[in-house]
XYZ file of C-alpha atoms in Angstrom:
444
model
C 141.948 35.233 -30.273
C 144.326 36.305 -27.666
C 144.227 39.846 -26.526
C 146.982 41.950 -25.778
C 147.941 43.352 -22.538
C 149.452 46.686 -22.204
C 151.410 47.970 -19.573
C 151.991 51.437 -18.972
C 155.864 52.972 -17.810
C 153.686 52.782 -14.308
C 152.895 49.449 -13.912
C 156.521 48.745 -15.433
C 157.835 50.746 -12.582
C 155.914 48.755 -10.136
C 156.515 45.576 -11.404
C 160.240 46.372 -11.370
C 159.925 47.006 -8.119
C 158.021 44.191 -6.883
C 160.659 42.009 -8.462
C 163.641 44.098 -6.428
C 161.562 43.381 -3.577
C 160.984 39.443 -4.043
C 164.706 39.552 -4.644
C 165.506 41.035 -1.433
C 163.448 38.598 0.663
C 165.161 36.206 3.083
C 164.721 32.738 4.208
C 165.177 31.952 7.722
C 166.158 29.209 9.849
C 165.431 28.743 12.940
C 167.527 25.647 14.988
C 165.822 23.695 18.083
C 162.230 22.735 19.010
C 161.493 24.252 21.946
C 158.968 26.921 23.132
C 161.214 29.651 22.442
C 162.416 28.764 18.942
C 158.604 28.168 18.382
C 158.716 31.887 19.622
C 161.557 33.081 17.408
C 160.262 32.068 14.659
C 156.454 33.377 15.227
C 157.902 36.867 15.399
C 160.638 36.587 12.545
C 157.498 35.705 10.568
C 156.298 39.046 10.675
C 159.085 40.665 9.397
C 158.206 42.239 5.822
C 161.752 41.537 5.112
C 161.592 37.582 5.811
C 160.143 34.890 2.785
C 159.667 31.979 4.599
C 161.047 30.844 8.229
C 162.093 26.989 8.434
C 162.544 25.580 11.674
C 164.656 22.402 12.232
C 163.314 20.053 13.352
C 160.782 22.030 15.191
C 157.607 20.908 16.896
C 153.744 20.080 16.496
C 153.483 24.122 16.545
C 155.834 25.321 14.505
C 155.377 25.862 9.921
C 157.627 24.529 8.081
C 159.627 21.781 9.966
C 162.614 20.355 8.713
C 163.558 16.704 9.942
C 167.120 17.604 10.798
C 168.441 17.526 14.410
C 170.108 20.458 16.089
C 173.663 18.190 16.536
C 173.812 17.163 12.647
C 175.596 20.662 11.999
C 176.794 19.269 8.307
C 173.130 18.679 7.436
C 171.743 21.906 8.932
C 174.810 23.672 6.792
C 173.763 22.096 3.755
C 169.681 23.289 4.158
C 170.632 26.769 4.984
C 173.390 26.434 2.059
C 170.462 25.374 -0.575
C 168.057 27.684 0.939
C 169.612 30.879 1.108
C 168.422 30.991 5.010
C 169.920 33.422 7.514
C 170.058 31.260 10.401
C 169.219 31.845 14.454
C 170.442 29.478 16.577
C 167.836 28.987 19.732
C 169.530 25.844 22.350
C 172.969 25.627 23.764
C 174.181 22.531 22.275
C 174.831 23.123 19.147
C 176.089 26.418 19.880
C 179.172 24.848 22.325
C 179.521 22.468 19.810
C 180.911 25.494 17.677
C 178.241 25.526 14.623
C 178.442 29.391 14.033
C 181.903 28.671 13.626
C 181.072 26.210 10.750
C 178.524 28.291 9.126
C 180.986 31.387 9.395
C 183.880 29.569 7.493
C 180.946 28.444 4.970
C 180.129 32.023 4.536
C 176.493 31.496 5.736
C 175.441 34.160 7.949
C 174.186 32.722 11.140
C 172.927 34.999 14.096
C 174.517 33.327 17.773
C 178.189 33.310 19.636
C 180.949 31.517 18.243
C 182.102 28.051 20.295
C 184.786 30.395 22.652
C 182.544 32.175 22.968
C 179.995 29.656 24.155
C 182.205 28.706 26.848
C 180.311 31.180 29.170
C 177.586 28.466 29.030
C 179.079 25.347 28.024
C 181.768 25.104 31.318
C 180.257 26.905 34.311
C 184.070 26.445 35.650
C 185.610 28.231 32.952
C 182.715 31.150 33.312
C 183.319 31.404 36.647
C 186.946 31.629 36.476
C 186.526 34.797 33.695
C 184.042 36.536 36.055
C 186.895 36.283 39.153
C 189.803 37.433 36.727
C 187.693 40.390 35.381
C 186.205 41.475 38.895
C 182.372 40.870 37.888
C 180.587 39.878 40.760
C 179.594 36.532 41.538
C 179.944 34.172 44.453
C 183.199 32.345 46.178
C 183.672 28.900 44.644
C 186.006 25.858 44.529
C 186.434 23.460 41.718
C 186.581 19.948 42.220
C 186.925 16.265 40.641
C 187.181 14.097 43.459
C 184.034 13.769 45.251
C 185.865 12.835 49.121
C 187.585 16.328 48.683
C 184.797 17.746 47.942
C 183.091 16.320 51.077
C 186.460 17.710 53.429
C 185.763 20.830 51.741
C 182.173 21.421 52.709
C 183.623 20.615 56.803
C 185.472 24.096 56.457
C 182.846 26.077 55.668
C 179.970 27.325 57.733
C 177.556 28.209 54.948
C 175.250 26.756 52.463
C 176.330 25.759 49.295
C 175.066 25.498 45.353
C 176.350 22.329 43.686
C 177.115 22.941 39.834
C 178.136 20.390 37.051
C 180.283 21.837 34.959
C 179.018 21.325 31.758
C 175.769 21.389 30.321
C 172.403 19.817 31.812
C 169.713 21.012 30.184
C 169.197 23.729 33.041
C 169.365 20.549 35.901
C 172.776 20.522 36.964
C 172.738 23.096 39.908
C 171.444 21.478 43.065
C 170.583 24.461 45.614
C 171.536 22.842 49.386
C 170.049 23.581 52.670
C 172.081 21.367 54.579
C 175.905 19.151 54.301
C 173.550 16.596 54.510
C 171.784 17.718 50.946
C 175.473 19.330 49.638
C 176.692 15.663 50.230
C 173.819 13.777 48.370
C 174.552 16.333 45.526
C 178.153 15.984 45.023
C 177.609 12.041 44.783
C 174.702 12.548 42.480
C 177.141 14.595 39.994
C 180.883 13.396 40.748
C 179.647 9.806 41.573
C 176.314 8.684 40.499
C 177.085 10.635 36.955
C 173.693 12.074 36.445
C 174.302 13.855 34.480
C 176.981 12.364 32.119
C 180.202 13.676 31.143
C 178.500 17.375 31.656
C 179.519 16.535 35.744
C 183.564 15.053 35.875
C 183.925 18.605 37.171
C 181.404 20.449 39.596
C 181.475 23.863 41.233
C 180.698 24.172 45.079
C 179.707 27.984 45.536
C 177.882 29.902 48.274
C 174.574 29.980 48.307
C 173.659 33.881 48.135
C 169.924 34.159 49.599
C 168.472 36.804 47.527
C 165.699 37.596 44.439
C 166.826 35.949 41.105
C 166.015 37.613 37.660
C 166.829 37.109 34.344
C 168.786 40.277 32.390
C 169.873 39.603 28.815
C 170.932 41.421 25.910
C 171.711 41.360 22.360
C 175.689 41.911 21.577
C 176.828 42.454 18.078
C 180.371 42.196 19.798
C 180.566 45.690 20.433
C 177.474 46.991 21.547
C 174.674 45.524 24.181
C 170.964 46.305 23.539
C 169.232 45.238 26.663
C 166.067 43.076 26.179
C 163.042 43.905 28.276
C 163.277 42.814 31.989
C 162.094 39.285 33.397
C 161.789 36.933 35.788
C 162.004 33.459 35.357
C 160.527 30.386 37.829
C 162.966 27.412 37.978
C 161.543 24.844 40.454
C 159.092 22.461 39.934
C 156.327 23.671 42.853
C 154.762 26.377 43.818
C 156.599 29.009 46.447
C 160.009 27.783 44.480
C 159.940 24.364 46.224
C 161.321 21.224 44.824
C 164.514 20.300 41.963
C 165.372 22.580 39.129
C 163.731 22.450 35.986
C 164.564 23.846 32.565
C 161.653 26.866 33.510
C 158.174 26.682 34.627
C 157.427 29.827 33.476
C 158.157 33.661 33.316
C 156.721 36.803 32.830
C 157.568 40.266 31.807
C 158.884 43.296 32.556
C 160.040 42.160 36.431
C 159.210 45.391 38.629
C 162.320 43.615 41.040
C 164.507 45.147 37.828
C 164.218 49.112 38.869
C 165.911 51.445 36.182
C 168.580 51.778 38.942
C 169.088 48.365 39.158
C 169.061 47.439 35.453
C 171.808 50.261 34.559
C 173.986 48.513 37.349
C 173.441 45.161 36.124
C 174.134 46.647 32.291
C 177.285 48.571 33.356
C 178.454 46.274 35.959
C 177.784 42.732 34.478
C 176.884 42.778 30.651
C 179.148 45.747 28.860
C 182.087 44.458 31.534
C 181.607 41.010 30.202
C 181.474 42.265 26.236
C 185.007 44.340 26.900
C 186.702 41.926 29.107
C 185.544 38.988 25.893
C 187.249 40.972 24.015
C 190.378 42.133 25.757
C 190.824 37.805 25.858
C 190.052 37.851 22.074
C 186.796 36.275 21.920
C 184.470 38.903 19.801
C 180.710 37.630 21.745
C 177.942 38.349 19.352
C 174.223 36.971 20.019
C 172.226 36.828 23.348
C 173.893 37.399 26.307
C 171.916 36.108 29.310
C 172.738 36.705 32.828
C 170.880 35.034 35.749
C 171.127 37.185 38.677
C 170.510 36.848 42.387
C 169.883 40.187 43.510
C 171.337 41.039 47.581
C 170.654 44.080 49.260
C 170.693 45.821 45.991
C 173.496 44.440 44.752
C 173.956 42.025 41.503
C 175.555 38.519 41.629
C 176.046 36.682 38.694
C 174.357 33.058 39.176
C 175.705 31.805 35.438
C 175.774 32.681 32.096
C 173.272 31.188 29.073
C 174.772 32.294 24.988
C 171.171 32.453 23.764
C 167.914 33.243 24.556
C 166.421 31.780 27.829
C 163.533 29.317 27.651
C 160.556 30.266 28.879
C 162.161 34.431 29.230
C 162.168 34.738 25.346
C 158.164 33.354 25.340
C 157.062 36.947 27.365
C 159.395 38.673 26.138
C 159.152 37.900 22.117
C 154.997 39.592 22.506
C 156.143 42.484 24.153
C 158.599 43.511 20.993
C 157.762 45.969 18.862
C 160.184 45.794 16.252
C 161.548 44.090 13.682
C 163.919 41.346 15.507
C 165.188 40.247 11.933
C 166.694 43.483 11.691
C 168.332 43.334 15.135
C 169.491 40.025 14.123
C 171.614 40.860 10.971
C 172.555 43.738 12.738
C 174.324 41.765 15.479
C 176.120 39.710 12.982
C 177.398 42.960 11.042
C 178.082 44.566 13.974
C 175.973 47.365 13.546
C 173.890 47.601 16.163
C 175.351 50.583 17.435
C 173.258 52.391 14.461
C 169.618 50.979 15.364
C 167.383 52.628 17.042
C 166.643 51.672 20.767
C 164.324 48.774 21.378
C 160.636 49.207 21.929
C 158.090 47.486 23.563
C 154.379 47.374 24.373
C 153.730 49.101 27.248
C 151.692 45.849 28.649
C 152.820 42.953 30.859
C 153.020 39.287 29.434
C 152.992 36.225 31.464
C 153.845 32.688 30.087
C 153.570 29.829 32.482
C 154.401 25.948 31.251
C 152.638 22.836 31.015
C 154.583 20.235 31.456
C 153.668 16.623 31.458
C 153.152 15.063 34.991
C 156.492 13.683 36.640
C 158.755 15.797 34.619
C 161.531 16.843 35.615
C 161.433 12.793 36.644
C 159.757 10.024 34.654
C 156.779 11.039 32.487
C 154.243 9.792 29.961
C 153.770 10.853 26.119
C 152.061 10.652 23.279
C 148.721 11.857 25.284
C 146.467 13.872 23.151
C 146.065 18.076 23.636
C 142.724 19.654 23.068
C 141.275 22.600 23.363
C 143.646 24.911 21.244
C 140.503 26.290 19.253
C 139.278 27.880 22.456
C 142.606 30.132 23.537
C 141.282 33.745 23.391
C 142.610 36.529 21.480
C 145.907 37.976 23.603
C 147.414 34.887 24.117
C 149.775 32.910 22.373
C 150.267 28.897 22.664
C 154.170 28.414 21.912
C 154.426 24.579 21.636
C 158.093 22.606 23.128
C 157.290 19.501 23.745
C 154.524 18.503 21.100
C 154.544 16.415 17.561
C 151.935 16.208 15.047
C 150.284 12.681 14.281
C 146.988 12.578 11.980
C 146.096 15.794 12.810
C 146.565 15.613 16.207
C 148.660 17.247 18.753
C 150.533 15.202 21.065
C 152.762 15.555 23.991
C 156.525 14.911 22.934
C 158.079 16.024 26.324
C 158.661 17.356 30.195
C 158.045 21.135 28.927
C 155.285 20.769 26.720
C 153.593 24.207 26.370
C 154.083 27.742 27.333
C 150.839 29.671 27.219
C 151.857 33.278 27.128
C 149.156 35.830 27.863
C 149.190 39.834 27.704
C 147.736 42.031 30.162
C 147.314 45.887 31.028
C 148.488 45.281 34.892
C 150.640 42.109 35.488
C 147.850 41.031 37.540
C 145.362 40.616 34.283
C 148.041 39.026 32.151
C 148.497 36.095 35.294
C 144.534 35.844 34.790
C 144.400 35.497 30.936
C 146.999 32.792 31.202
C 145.749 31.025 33.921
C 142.238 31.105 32.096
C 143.714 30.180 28.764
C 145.093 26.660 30.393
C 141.562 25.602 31.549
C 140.913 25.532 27.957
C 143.887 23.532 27.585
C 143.564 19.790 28.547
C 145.780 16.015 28.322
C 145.684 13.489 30.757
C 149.136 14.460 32.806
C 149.058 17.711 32.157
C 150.581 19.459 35.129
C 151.590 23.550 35.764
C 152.636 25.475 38.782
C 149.674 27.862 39.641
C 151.899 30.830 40.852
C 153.984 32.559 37.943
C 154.175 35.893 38.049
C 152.877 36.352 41.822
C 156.034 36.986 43.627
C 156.420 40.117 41.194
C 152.401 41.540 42.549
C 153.632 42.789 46.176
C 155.866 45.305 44.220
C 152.769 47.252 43.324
């Protein structure tokens, strides 16, 4: 006999309202599969507001992978389309290749700048040229196409020189020069040798200003410019900054180099000036807006622009948050971020510093085997970049393959819980530089 069940106005209320609640939940999608989309979409998954994050394609880290690549913007349209998904878009590519624009006209919200406004990152040429005709400060530059002019050019000038492809390069195409000798060898290794593809028809000779670099970047809803917490990012290969670019060997946060001084020079100076001037030229810039900046005797220098989050920055940064980033998310898209409250943060110091696979930014082995995940200590996170999944194992898929991102009290303890985390951490070719976050120690 089947009994009845009765519900009281009570439970009917509550049930009403768990229903209103399911209702209002989200899907999310997250585009790329490095370490900072595996980032992303760790701390979207907290937010009460969020069902279920998707990230496409993802890693061997990352929930709920979807076997779509960041370039096939029709397919990622139709997922979000058929999955009610509010989508972030982490890497550059897709984001020059205009696919908020897509989503926008499909009526899909989607969180990043639209392809003009991409152009910050997408031609260093054309970024340049918008910081001299808006007076934010950068370094003298010439453009060129023809590498033998290029060459005459460097005879006029008695300083060193930064060598830039135009166009995107997956963070390689800047060669810093310490000699005509090396400015030489780089132009022919853009203009001639085409390293770097199409990206380097165009390149950018620009004085090399001598100074500390940090990373400053903030979240625009077009309007407004929330800055993100402070950091310092370490591009070259080797220890003491020695040897070619990479994408990032690692970062930490907050950089003491960034004073409050310095940061509300940087904000007022660099980031709102480049939000108003956008849109005095039309171009509405919504999303992350990084800026990599040299600092010289106290004064900020635009390197370049990124349109997103920077990769390993948004690893230290994404533990330190303490708040909702969904929210800030649709609240850049609406363009209401004017109404949110200021951003918040632990009051701790986070460190992430890469593995990479042996050889990389060269030549470099995969499909070795990682171990030792099951032995990272509490206050550190593992974001995975370059790793896949295969029988239950975690492989390396890449040059970047791991950021291990620990917290810390001083930024002295969070370099020690990281660097004690990797010797739990082991592959064949696994290789890391063994000084992130030391140059920012003789500040204290």
């Amino acid at each position: 006999m089947c009994g009845i069940i009765k519900i009281n106005r009570f439970s009917e209320n509550w049930i009403i309202l768990l229903g209103n609640l399911y209702l209002l939940l989200v899907n999310v999608l997250v585009i790329g599969s490095g370490g900072r989309e595996h980032a992303l979409s760790w701390k979207l998954s907290q937010s009460s507001k969020v069902e279920t994050v998707f990230t496409a394609p993802g890693n061997g880290g990352t929930e709920n992978n979807v076997p779509i690549d960041v370039n096939d913007l029709d397919g990622l349209a139709e997922f979000a389309q058929k999955n009610n998904c509010f989508t972030v878009v982490g890497p550059e590519d897709p984001l020059a290749a205009g696919i908020v624009d897509k989503f926008n006209k499909l009526n899909l919200k989607v969180f990043g700048p639209s392809q003009a406004a991409a152009q910050l990152e997408s031609s260093k040429i054309w970024a340049k040229n918008f910081m001299k005709r808006n007076n934010i400060p950068t370094a003298r530059f010439e453009i060129f196409d023809d590498a033998q002019k290029a060459i005459e050019y460097l005879k006029s000038i008695d300083y060193n020189v930064v060598v830039k492809a135009d166009g995107l390069a997956a963070g390689k195409g800047v060669i810093v020069c310490n000699s005509d000798d090396e400015a030489i060898s780089a132009i022919q290794t853009i203009l001639v040798k085409k390293t770097f593809g199409d990206a380097g028809n165009k390149i950018i000779i620009e004085e090399r200003i001598d100074g500390i670099e940090a990373s400053y970047i903030a979240l625009s809803d077009g309007n407004v410019a929330l800055p993100m917490a402070s950091s310092q990012d370490h591009k070259r290969i080797f220890d003491d900054d020695k040897g070619p670019n990479t994408g990032g060997m690692g970062a930490y946060s907050p950089t003491p180099i960034v004073t409050d001084a310095l940061a509300k020079k940087i904000q007022e100076e660099v980031i709102e000036k480049t939000i108003h001037a956008m849109n005095h030229e039309g171009i509405s810039f919504k999303g992350f807006l990084y800026a990599g900046i040299m600092i010289k005797d106290g004064k900020p220098y635009v390197l370049e622009y990124n349109v997103r989050m920077g990769d390993p920055e948004c690893q230290p940064i994404t533990v330190r948050m303490n708040f909702d980033l969904y929210d800030y998310f649709i609240a850049s898209v609406d363009g209401t971020l004017s109404s949110m409250p200021l951003l918040s943060w632990k009051d701790q110091f986070s460190v992430c510093v890469v593995l990479a696979s042996n050889g990389y930014p060269g030549s470099y082995s995969t499909n070795d085997e990682i171990t030792g995940f099951d032995s990272i200590p509490n206050g550190t996170n593992v974001f995975h970049a370059g790793t896949k999944k295969s029988d239950g194992k975690i492989l390396s898929n890449g040059g970047r393959v791991l950021g291990v991102t620990s917290l810390g009290d001083s930024l002295e303890s969070a370099i020690n819980n990281a660097y004690l985390a990797i010797e739990k951490i082991n592959w064949s070719n696994k290789f890391c530089r063994t000084d992130i976050g030391k140059k920012g120690l003789s500040y204290f």
